[in-house]
Tab-separated table of N, CA and C in Angstrom:
chain	number	residue	atom	x	y	z
A	168	PRO	N	77.723	64.624	87.756
A	168	PRO	CA	78.190	64.641	86.304
A	168	PRO	C	77.019	63.804	85.706
A	169	GLY	N	76.280	64.435	84.834
A	169	GLY	CA	75.113	63.746	83.814
A	169	GLY	C	74.029	63.879	84.880
A	170	ARG	N	73.778	64.344	86.088
A	170	ARG	CA	72.604	64.375	86.896
A	170	ARG	C	72.290	66.031	86.577
A	171	VAL	N	73.039	66.860	86.763
A	171	VAL	CA	72.649	68.319	86.805
A	171	VAL	C	72.844	68.741	85.355
A	172	SER	N	71.538	69.214	84.714
A	172	SER	CA	71.553	69.461	83.415
A	172	SER	C	72.540	71.099	83.233
A	173	ASP	N	72.589	71.876	84.420
A	173	ASP	CA	72.883	73.163	84.286
A	173	ASP	C	73.865	73.616	85.599
A	174	GLN	N	74.689	73.327	86.030
A	174	GLN	CA	75.645	73.396	87.134
A	174	GLN	C	75.557	74.757	87.336
A	175	ARG	N	75.398	75.893	86.306
A	175	ARG	CA	75.810	77.158	86.743
A	175	ARG	C	74.512	77.971	87.778
A	176	ALA	N	73.418	77.220	86.846
A	176	ALA	CA	72.212	77.750	87.219
A	176	ALA	C	71.835	77.433	88.924
A	177	LEU	N	72.287	76.178	88.829
A	177	LEU	CA	72.321	75.604	90.362
A	177	LEU	C	72.995	76.334	91.269
A	178	ILE	N	74.353	76.584	91.125
A	178	ILE	CA	75.050	77.307	92.238
A	178	ILE	C	74.402	78.923	91.950
A	179	GLU	N	74.156	79.557	91.196
A	179	GLU	CA	73.796	80.800	91.180
A	179	GLU	C	72.375	81.113	91.789
A	180	GLY	N	71.507	79.757	91.722
A	180	GLY	CA	70.293	79.830	92.700
A	180	GLY	C	70.555	80.127	94.436
A	181	VAL	N	71.629	80.022	94.769
A	181	VAL	CA	71.826	80.163	96.165
A	181	VAL	C	71.856	81.650	96.431
A	182	ALA	N	71.112	82.293	97.287
A	182	ALA	CA	71.216	83.580	97.741
A	182	ALA	C	72.497	83.959	98.175
A	183	ASP	N	72.997	83.267	99.172
A	183	ASP	CA	74.477	83.704	99.582
A	183	ASP	C	75.362	83.894	99.095
A	184	ALA	N	76.299	84.869	98.995
A	184	ALA	CA	77.668	84.955	97.807
A	184	ALA	C	78.845	83.973	98.465
A	185	ASP	N	78.878	84.000	99.649
A	185	ASP	CA	79.818	83.071	100.401
A	185	ASP	C	79.608	81.604	100.175
A	186	ILE	N	78.343	81.176	100.336
A	186	ILE	CA	78.108	79.918	99.726
A	186	ILE	C	78.050	79.461	98.724
A	187	ARG	N	77.739	80.149	97.680
A	187	ARG	CA	77.764	80.176	96.129
A	187	ARG	C	79.175	80.007	95.760
A	188	GLU	N	80.327	80.665	96.618
A	188	GLU	CA	81.699	80.472	96.001
A	188	GLU	C	81.909	79.441	96.623
A	189	GLN	N	81.869	79.119	97.836
A	189	GLN	CA	82.290	77.668	98.480
A	189	GLN	C	81.839	76.404	97.433
A	190	LEU	N	80.341	76.449	97.316
A	190	LEU	CA	79.770	75.154	96.309
A	190	LEU	C	80.331	75.372	94.967
A	191	GLU	N	80.847	76.566	94.107
A	191	GLU	CA	81.520	76.335	93.051
A	191	GLU	C	82.889	75.907	93.187
A	192	HIS	N	83.666	76.033	94.660
A	192	HIS	CA	85.163	75.722	94.942
A	192	HIS	C	84.649	73.835	94.949
A	193	LEU	N	83.744	73.867	95.937
A	193	LEU	CA	83.604	72.443	96.132
A	193	LEU	C	83.296	71.306	94.802
A	194	TRP	N	82.549	72.177	93.917
A	194	TRP	CA	81.920	71.431	92.366
A	194	TRP	C	83.401	71.261	91.803
A	195	GLN	N	84.260	72.120	91.977
A	195	GLN	CA	85.651	72.184	91.152
A	195	GLN	C	86.412	70.677	91.845
A	196	VAL	N	86.588	70.795	93.140
A	196	VAL	CA	87.482	69.698	93.333
A	196	VAL	C	87.246	68.807	94.172
A	197	ALA	N	85.685	67.951	93.754
A	197	ALA	CA	85.299	66.875	93.911
A	197	ALA	C	85.823	65.882	93.514
A	198	PRO	N	85.605	66.099	92.012
A	198	PRO	CA	86.198	64.675	91.373
A	198	PRO	C	87.354	64.141	91.664
A	199	ASP	N	88.509	65.227	92.113
A	199	ASP	CA	89.602	64.565	92.369
A	199	ASP	C	89.909	63.903	93.699
A	200	PHE	N	89.041	64.934	94.664
A	200	PHE	CA	89.109	64.216	96.048
A	200	PHE	C	88.213	62.618	95.500
A	201	VAL	N	87.261	62.433	95.064
A	201	VAL	CA	86.325	60.725	94.980
A	201	VAL	C	87.732	59.959	94.316
A	202	ALA	N	88.192	60.585	93.254
A	202	ALA	CA	89.499	59.825	92.532
A	202	ALA	C	90.823	59.415	93.707
A	203	GLU	N	90.921	60.061	94.311
A	203	GLU	CA	91.821	60.236	95.419
A	203	GLU	C	91.467	58.752	96.446
A	204	GLN	N	90.301	59.323	96.791
A	204	GLN	CA	89.727	58.118	97.840
A	204	GLN	C	89.664	56.878	97.107
A	205	ALA	N	89.403	56.845	95.811
A	205	ALA	CA	88.924	55.330	95.040
A	205	ALA	C	90.509	54.872	94.888
A	206	ASP	N	91.720	55.701	94.669
A	206	ASP	CA	93.097	55.138	94.594
A	206	ASP	C	93.558	54.486	96.127
A	207	ALA	N	92.811	54.671	96.891
A	207	ALA	CA	93.209	53.766	98.521
A	207	ALA	C	92.948	52.732	98.389
A	208	ILE	N	92.153	52.302	97.330
A	208	ILE	CA	91.158	50.918	97.460
A	208	ILE	C	91.734	50.084	96.009
A	209	ASP	N	92.063	48.752	96.453
A	209	ASP	CA	92.691	48.176	95.481
A	209	ASP	C	91.513	47.260	95.305
A	210	GLY	N	90.853	47.714	94.030
A	210	GLY	CA	89.598	46.628	93.593
A	210	GLY	C	90.011	45.451	92.896
A	211	ARG	N	91.244	45.251	92.738
A	211	ARG	CA	91.366	44.075	92.217
A	211	ARG	C	91.261	42.945	93.426
A	212	ALA	N	91.718	43.299	94.531
A	212	ALA	CA	91.714	42.745	95.881
A	212	ALA	C	90.124	42.321	96.874
A	213	TYR	N	89.456	42.750	95.740
A	213	TYR	CA	87.851	42.734	96.287
A	213	TYR	C	86.860	42.135	95.357
A	214	ASP	N	85.719	41.413	95.411
A	214	ASP	CA	84.608	41.075	94.701
A	214	ASP	C	83.770	42.030	95.536
A	215	VAL	N	83.022	42.387	96.692
A	215	VAL	CA	81.962	43.126	96.992
A	215	VAL	C	82.836	44.353	97.558
A	216	VAL	N	82.288	45.453	97.304
A	216	VAL	CA	82.436	46.741	98.152
A	216	VAL	C	81.100	47.304	98.321
A	217	GLY	N	81.049	47.456	99.785
A	217	GLY	CA	79.391	47.909	100.309
A	217	GLY	C	79.719	49.362	101.271
A	218	PHE	N	78.353	50.115	100.943
A	218	PHE	CA	78.345	51.262	101.324
A	218	PHE	C	77.368	51.364	102.536
A	219	SER	N	77.674	51.585	103.824
A	219	SER	CA	76.450	51.678	104.842
A	219	SER	C	76.158	53.510	104.756
A	220	SER	N	75.000	53.609	104.278
A	220	SER	CA	74.388	55.346	104.140
A	220	SER	C	73.465	55.904	104.925
A	221	THR	N	73.679	56.748	105.989
A	221	THR	CA	72.592	57.565	106.585
A	221	THR	C	72.830	58.782	106.089
A	222	PHE	N	72.093	59.252	106.392
A	222	PHE	CA	71.385	61.195	106.374
A	222	PHE	C	72.226	61.459	105.235
A	223	ASN	N	73.034	62.388	104.794
A	223	ASN	CA	73.803	63.027	103.973
A	223	ASN	C	74.681	62.467	103.400
A	224	GLN	N	75.072	61.110	103.516
A	224	GLN	CA	76.410	60.313	103.268
A	224	GLN	C	75.708	59.597	101.719
A	225	ASN	N	74.705	59.789	101.517
A	225	ASN	CA	74.525	59.162	99.884
A	225	ASN	C	75.194	59.799	98.641
A	226	LEU	N	75.300	61.165	98.909
A	226	LEU	CA	75.922	61.309	97.299
A	226	LEU	C	77.381	61.046	97.196
A	227	ALA	N	78.014	61.470	98.454
A	227	ALA	CA	79.339	60.878	98.564
A	227	ALA	C	79.732	59.325	98.280
A	228	SER	N	78.698	58.531	98.869
A	228	SER	CA	78.862	57.291	98.923
A	228	SER	C	78.729	56.980	97.316
A	229	LEU	N	77.766	57.552	96.503
A	229	LEU	CA	77.314	57.331	95.129
A	229	LEU	C	78.376	57.296	94.282
A	230	ALA	N	79.237	58.956	94.923
A	230	ALA	CA	80.171	59.211	94.046
A	230	ALA	C	81.152	58.307	94.068
A	231	LEU	N	81.566	57.627	95.378
A	231	LEU	CA	82.705	56.460	95.381
A	231	LEU	C	82.427	55.446	94.464
A	232	ALA	N	81.144	55.271	94.924
A	232	ALA	CA	80.902	53.987	93.846
A	232	ALA	C	80.895	53.707	92.655
A	233	ARG	N	80.762	54.723	92.102
A	233	ARG	CA	80.519	54.795	90.772
A	233	ARG	C	81.978	55.037	90.150
A	234	GLU	N	82.973	55.394	90.548
A	234	GLU	CA	84.229	55.512	90.540
A	234	GLU	C	84.947	54.197	90.544
A	235	LEU	N	84.357	53.740	91.658
A	235	LEU	CA	85.198	51.940	91.727
A	235	LEU	C	84.719	51.142	90.564
A	236	LYS	N	82.990	51.301	90.363
A	236	LYS	CA	82.642	50.483	89.546
A	236	LYS	C	83.042	50.593	87.925
A	237	ALA	N	83.340	52.014	87.569
A	237	ALA	CA	84.130	52.148	86.368
A	237	ALA	C	85.446	51.682	86.459
A	238	ARG	N	86.035	51.861	87.506
A	238	ARG	CA	87.709	51.479	87.234
A	238	ARG	C	87.609	49.709	87.453
A	239	TRP	N	86.736	49.039	88.316
A	239	TRP	CA	86.573	47.680	88.335
A	239	TRP	C	85.202	47.300	88.038
A	240	PRO	N	84.960	47.045	86.901
A	240	PRO	CA	83.449	46.336	86.534
A	240	PRO	C	83.181	45.274	87.662
A	241	HIS	N	84.201	44.600	87.523
A	241	HIS	CA	83.857	43.045	88.866
A	241	HIS	C	83.151	43.074	89.776
A	242	LEU	N	83.142	44.362	90.238
A	242	LEU	CA	83.322	44.721	91.732
A	242	LEU	C	81.557	44.422	91.713
A	243	ALA	N	80.814	43.902	92.955
A	243	ALA	CA	79.941	43.937	93.082
A	243	ALA	C	79.744	45.139	94.255
A	244	ILE	N	78.725	46.047	93.841
A	244	ILE	CA	78.305	47.088	94.889
A	244	ILE	C	77.187	47.364	95.351
A	245	VAL	N	77.120	47.406	96.790
A	245	VAL	CA	75.925	47.134	97.593
A	245	VAL	C	75.936	48.277	98.642
A	246	PHE	N	74.506	48.619	98.961
A	246	PHE	CA	74.021	49.816	99.735
A	246	PHE	C	73.149	49.117	100.749
A	247	GLY	N	73.862	49.839	101.869
A	247	GLY	CA	72.523	49.495	102.971
A	247	GLY	C	72.884	50.483	103.913
A	248	GLY	N	72.112	50.360	105.251
A	248	GLY	CA	71.846	51.306	105.667
A	248	GLY	C	70.456	52.080	105.631
A	249	PRO	N	69.883	53.447	106.411
A	249	PRO	CA	68.422	53.621	106.226
A	249	PRO	C	68.140	54.319	105.140
A	250	ASN	N	69.317	54.822	104.354
A	250	ASN	CA	69.156	55.387	103.179
A	250	ASN	C	68.957	54.320	101.943
A	251	ALA	N	68.884	53.021	102.179
A	251	ALA	CA	68.511	52.210	101.327
A	251	ALA	C	67.308	51.110	101.635
A	252	GLU	N	66.572	51.865	102.820
A	252	GLU	CA	65.487	51.120	103.327
A	252	GLU	C	64.265	51.136	101.935
A	253	GLY	N	63.562	49.954	102.330
A	253	GLY	CA	62.353	49.970	101.219
A	253	GLY	C	62.323	50.794	99.929
A	254	VAL	N	61.492	51.611	99.873
A	254	VAL	CA	61.432	52.400	98.752
A	254	VAL	C	62.847	53.168	98.021
A	255	MET	N	63.721	53.473	98.984
A	255	MET	CA	64.776	54.570	98.897
A	255	MET	C	65.987	53.315	98.030
A	256	GLY	N	65.638	52.465	99.103
A	256	GLY	CA	66.694	51.342	98.261
A	256	GLY	C	66.599	50.999	96.768
A	257	GLU	N	65.055	50.974	96.918
A	257	GLU	CA	64.599	50.377	95.188
A	257	GLU	C	64.770	51.810	94.115
A	258	ALA	N	64.812	53.186	94.756
A	258	ALA	CA	65.265	54.159	93.680
A	258	ALA	C	66.910	54.355	93.574
A	259	LEU	N	67.857	53.483	94.346
A	259	LEU	CA	68.984	53.425	94.317
A	259	LEU	C	69.145	52.848	93.314
A	260	LEU	N	68.774	51.343	93.283
A	260	LEU	CA	68.558	50.546	92.218
A	260	LEU	C	68.360	51.016	90.537
A	261	ALA	N	66.898	51.781	90.734
A	261	ALA	CA	66.608	52.490	89.759
A	261	ALA	C	67.420	53.374	89.065
A	262	GLN	N	67.803	54.064	89.699
A	262	GLN	CA	68.446	55.682	89.627
A	262	GLN	C	69.976	55.204	88.944
A	263	PHE	N	70.747	54.685	89.654
A	263	PHE	CA	72.112	54.372	89.789
A	263	PHE	C	72.604	52.842	89.209
A	264	ASP	N	73.005	52.577	87.657
A	264	ASP	CA	73.022	51.556	87.281
A	264	ASP	C	74.255	50.630	87.767
A	265	PHE	N	75.070	51.217	88.628
A	265	PHE	CA	76.078	51.129	89.187
A	265	PHE	C	76.110	50.156	90.525
A	266	VAL	N	75.108	50.471	90.846
A	266	VAL	CA	74.727	50.072	92.153
A	266	VAL	C	74.076	48.688	91.765
A	267	ASP	N	74.856	47.596	92.415
A	267	ASP	CA	74.074	46.371	92.172
A	267	ASP	C	73.113	45.730	92.938
A	268	TYR	N	72.750	45.875	94.500
A	268	TYR	CA	72.447	45.280	95.294
A	268	TYR	C	72.098	46.562	96.350
A	269	VAL	N	71.000	46.333	97.202
A	269	VAL	CA	70.520	47.045	98.557
A	269	VAL	C	70.032	46.093	99.443
A	270	VAL	N	70.539	46.200	100.407
A	270	VAL	CA	69.961	45.637	101.831
A	270	VAL	C	69.149	46.292	102.665
A	271	SER	N	68.108	46.196	102.413
A	271	SER	CA	67.050	47.005	103.118
A	271	SER	C	66.391	45.934	104.469
A	272	GLY	N	66.502	46.321	105.415
A	272	GLY	CA	66.149	45.642	106.960
A	272	GLY	C	67.680	45.258	107.599
A	273	GLU	N	67.390	44.585	108.682
A	273	GLU	CA	68.704	44.186	109.277
A	273	GLU	C	70.082	43.833	108.400
A	274	GLY	N	71.348	44.301	108.552
A	274	GLY	CA	72.280	43.523	107.553
A	274	GLY	C	73.131	42.741	107.911
A	275	ASP	N	72.773	42.069	109.521
A	275	ASP	CA	73.833	41.319	109.869
A	275	ASP	C	73.900	39.862	109.608
A	276	ARG	N	72.612	39.638	109.318
A	276	ARG	CA	72.707	38.067	108.346
A	276	ARG	C	72.417	38.281	106.990
A	277	ALA	N	71.758	38.887	106.582
A	277	ALA	CA	71.569	39.551	104.922
A	277	ALA	C	72.971	39.660	104.484
A	278	LEU	N	73.834	40.450	104.665
A	278	LEU	CA	74.965	40.709	104.224
A	278	LEU	C	75.935	39.791	104.052
A	279	PRO	N	76.148	38.997	104.795
A	279	PRO	CA	77.194	37.410	105.047
A	279	PRO	C	76.367	36.558	103.725
A	280	GLN	N	75.296	36.509	103.865
A	280	GLN	CA	74.478	35.596	103.138
A	280	GLN	C	74.790	35.945	101.555
A	281	LEU	N	74.400	37.527	101.422
A	281	LEU	CA	74.488	38.059	100.129
A	281	LEU	C	76.032	37.856	99.367
A	282	VAL	N	77.015	38.346	100.704
A	282	VAL	CA	78.725	37.698	99.906
A	282	VAL	C	78.641	36.605	99.292
A	283	ARG	N	78.215	35.825	100.380
A	283	ARG	CA	78.612	34.017	99.697
A	283	ARG	C	77.478	33.803	98.492
A	284	ALA	N	76.636	34.342	98.377
A	284	ALA	CA	75.536	34.268	96.945
A	284	ALA	C	76.337	34.904	95.844
A	285	ILE	N	77.040	36.148	96.275
A	285	ILE	CA	77.716	36.603	94.920
A	285	ILE	C	78.549	35.763	94.439
A	286	ARG	N	79.642	35.278	95.330
A	286	ARG	CA	80.814	34.203	95.326
A	286	ARG	C	80.398	33.052	94.732
A	287	GLY	N	78.918	32.903	94.760
A	287	GLY	CA	78.608	31.613	94.027
A	287	GLY	C	78.556	30.352	95.389
A	288	GLU	N	78.673	30.903	96.041
A	288	GLU	CA	78.776	29.695	97.342
A	288	GLU	C	77.286	29.610	98.031
A	289	GLY	N	76.205	30.617	97.732
A	289	GLY	CA	74.935	30.068	98.428
A	289	GLY	C	73.982	29.606	97.511
A	290	ALA	N	72.897	29.128	97.842
A	290	ALA	CA	71.823	28.404	97.060
A	290	ALA	C	70.915	29.703	96.296
A	291	GLY	N	70.382	29.575	95.626
A	291	GLY	CA	69.389	30.603	95.001
A	291	GLY	C	70.145	31.743	94.253
A	292	GLY	N	71.172	32.271	94.534
A	292	GLY	CA	71.671	33.660	94.163
A	292	GLY	C	71.399	34.691	94.616
A	293	PRO	N	71.948	35.646	94.688
A	293	PRO	CA	72.029	37.038	95.775
A	293	PRO	C	70.301	37.483	95.716
A	294	LEU	N	69.637	37.001	94.752
A	294	LEU	CA	68.458	37.352	95.063
A	294	LEU	C	67.422	36.469	95.994
A	295	ALA	N	67.968	35.705	96.204
A	295	ALA	CA	67.073	34.677	97.060
A	295	ALA	C	67.472	35.294	98.511
A	296	VAL	N	68.391	35.787	98.909
A	296	VAL	CA	68.749	36.445	100.282
A	296	VAL	C	67.387	37.523	100.761
A	297	PRO	N	66.855	36.738	102.102
A	297	PRO	CA	65.882	37.894	102.615
A	297	PRO	C	66.421	39.041	102.650
A	298	GLY	N	65.554	40.384	102.586
A	298	GLY	CA	66.357	41.663	102.567
A	298	GLY	C	67.161	42.137	101.297
A	299	VAL	N	67.645	41.306	100.487
A	299	VAL	CA	68.259	42.091	99.427
A	299	VAL	C	67.464	42.085	98.041
A	300	ARG	N	67.698	43.029	97.440
A	300	ARG	CA	67.202	43.755	96.451
A	300	ARG	C	67.715	43.941	95.459
A	301	GLY	N	67.688	43.573	94.170
A	301	GLY	CA	68.464	44.001	93.000
A	301	GLY	C	67.476	44.247	91.996
A	302	ARG	N	68.376	44.096	90.427
A	302	ARG	CA	67.901	43.989	89.321
A	302	ARG	C	67.445	42.789	88.977
A	303	LEU	N	65.991	42.646	88.392
A	303	LEU	CA	65.550	40.987	87.740
A	303	LEU	C	66.322	41.086	86.136
A	304	ALA	N	66.323	40.111	85.347
A	304	ALA	CA	66.637	39.982	84.276
A	304	ALA	C	65.594	40.990	83.263
A	305	ASP	N	64.243	41.370	83.540
A	305	ASP	CA	63.387	42.062	83.001
A	305	ASP	C	63.598	43.366	82.866
A	306	GLY	N	64.519	43.927	83.812
A	306	GLY	CA	65.174	45.025	84.461
A	306	GLY	C	64.094	45.562	85.748
A	307	GLY	N	62.952	44.827	85.812
A	307	GLY	CA	62.722	45.421	87.419
A	307	GLY	C	63.367	45.087	88.516
A	308	ILE	N	62.899	45.602	89.671
A	308	ILE	CA	63.597	45.227	91.030
A	308	ILE	C	63.027	44.359	91.563
A	309	GLY	N	63.857	43.287	92.642
A	309	GLY	CA	63.184	42.506	92.888
A	309	GLY	C	63.807	41.885	94.140
A	310	GLY	N	63.200	40.741	94.689
A	310	GLY	CA	64.240	40.019	96.185
A	310	GLY	C	63.261	40.243	97.224
A	311	PRO	N	63.281	39.328	97.906
A	311	PRO	CA	62.261	38.697	98.815
A	311	PRO	C	62.790	39.874	100.006
A	312	LYS	N	61.560	40.230	100.420
A	312	LYS	CA	61.571	41.338	101.628
A	312	LYS	C	62.556	40.833	103.041
A	313	ALA	N	62.805	41.713	103.585
A	313	ALA	CA	63.545	41.704	104.912
A	313	ALA	C	62.736	41.088	105.990
A	314	PRO	N	63.600	39.969	106.600
A	314	PRO	CA	62.384	39.690	108.001
A	314	PRO	C	62.790	40.610	109.194
A	315	GLY	N	62.061	39.921	110.149
A	315	GLY	CA	61.830	41.212	111.289
A	315	GLY	C	63.092	41.405	111.677
A	316	PHE	N	63.421	42.160	113.052
A	316	PHE	CA	64.583	42.465	113.851
A	316	PHE	C	65.122	41.075	114.274
A	317	VAL	N	66.330	41.693	114.069
A	317	VAL	CA	67.735	40.521	114.385
A	317	VAL	C	68.059	40.916	116.082
A	318	SER	N	67.800	40.122	116.999
A	318	SER	CA	68.228	40.458	118.349
A	318	SER	C	69.938	40.350	118.016
A	319	LEU	N	70.347	41.722	119.178
A	319	LEU	CA	71.861	41.926	118.844
A	319	LEU	C	72.216	40.770	119.561
A	320	ASP	N	71.840	40.239	120.750
A	320	ASP	CA	72.717	38.811	121.450
A	320	ASP	C	73.171	37.787	120.151
A	321	ARG	N	72.204	37.806	119.028
A	321	ARG	CA	72.743	36.569	118.301
A	321	ARG	C	73.203	37.099	116.688
A	322	VAL	N	74.137	38.073	116.940
A	322	VAL	CA	74.758	38.433	115.812
A	322	VAL	C	76.299	38.937	116.370
A	323	ALA	N	77.378	38.405	115.252
A	323	ALA	CA	78.738	38.534	115.743
A	323	ALA	C	79.072	39.649	116.293
A	324	TYR	N	79.791	39.784	117.328
A	324	TYR	CA	80.572	41.481	117.879
A	324	TYR	C	81.451	41.838	116.790
A	325	PRO	N	81.405	43.081	116.392
A	325	PRO	CA	82.196	43.487	115.005
A	325	PRO	C	83.781	43.469	115.366
A	326	ASP	N	84.448	43.332	114.655
A	326	ASP	CA	85.855	43.472	114.728
A	326	ASP	C	86.444	45.193	114.503
A	327	PHE	N	86.834	45.511	114.988
A	327	PHE	CA	87.504	46.759	114.867
A	327	PHE	C	88.867	46.875	114.764
A	328	ASP	N	89.475	46.164	114.469
A	328	ASP	CA	90.906	45.604	115.045
A	328	ASP	C	92.019	46.320	113.404
A	329	ASP	N	91.099	46.392	112.425
A	329	ASP	CA	92.071	46.832	111.197
A	329	ASP	C	91.596	48.398	110.995
A	330	TYR	N	90.443	48.697	111.471
A	330	TYR	CA	90.236	50.240	111.667
A	330	TYR	C	90.972	50.913	112.573
A	331	LEU	N	91.076	50.433	114.100
A	331	LEU	CA	91.628	51.111	114.693
A	331	LEU	C	93.405	51.010	114.699
A	332	ALA	N	93.859	50.005	114.375
A	332	ALA	CA	95.350	50.013	113.605
A	332	ALA	C	95.414	50.946	112.549
A	333	ALA	N	94.535	51.180	111.719
A	333	ALA	CA	94.938	52.171	110.639
A	333	ALA	C	94.824	53.818	111.471
A	334	LEU	N	93.323	53.868	111.883
A	334	LEU	CA	93.565	55.059	112.947
A	334	LEU	C	95.003	55.509	113.546
A	335	ASP	N	95.762	54.513	114.022
A	335	ASP	CA	96.849	54.843	115.339
A	335	ASP	C	97.815	54.647	113.949
A	336	GLY	N	97.733	54.624	112.744
A	336	GLY	CA	98.702	54.277	111.769
A	336	GLY	C	99.748	53.439	111.886
A	337	THR	N	99.410	51.811	112.841
A	337	THR	CA	100.316	50.951	112.797
A	337	THR	C	99.553	49.769	111.617
A	338	GLU	N	98.735	50.266	110.828
A	338	GLU	CA	98.570	48.889	109.725
A	338	GLU	C	99.605	48.906	109.050
């Protein structure tokens, strides 16, 4: 919504009738699907929601991020992953006002520092964190560049217990 001026022309521009029909159906059900996904998240319980996006995950992630920000404006919306790297991250910030920060480069160190800074626990604020980009007071995009690659031997091992419990239905 608000990004495609003529939805009908976009769908009718597809040559294959079966694909046009599928697109029309998806266009109709997508808002309810996004709302259903947002219903599963209690935004009052969080202060930061992050999206790690690669390949074709951006549109779905942006749709959910927009819905979450509309429901809970206090949420800091953070994007990372390959789709937030360099100028792509800056474009996300420039085009989507509900995206507050992007992490460009390795997020293993930047993300925990960013969360602490958002919570007021870090010196200098979120835009002092290396690799974090965000909006400046003058409306521009700023923040220090990301450091070089991080050795995986020096970062915390991920804990997937919550995910596995949800997958097994034991949560």
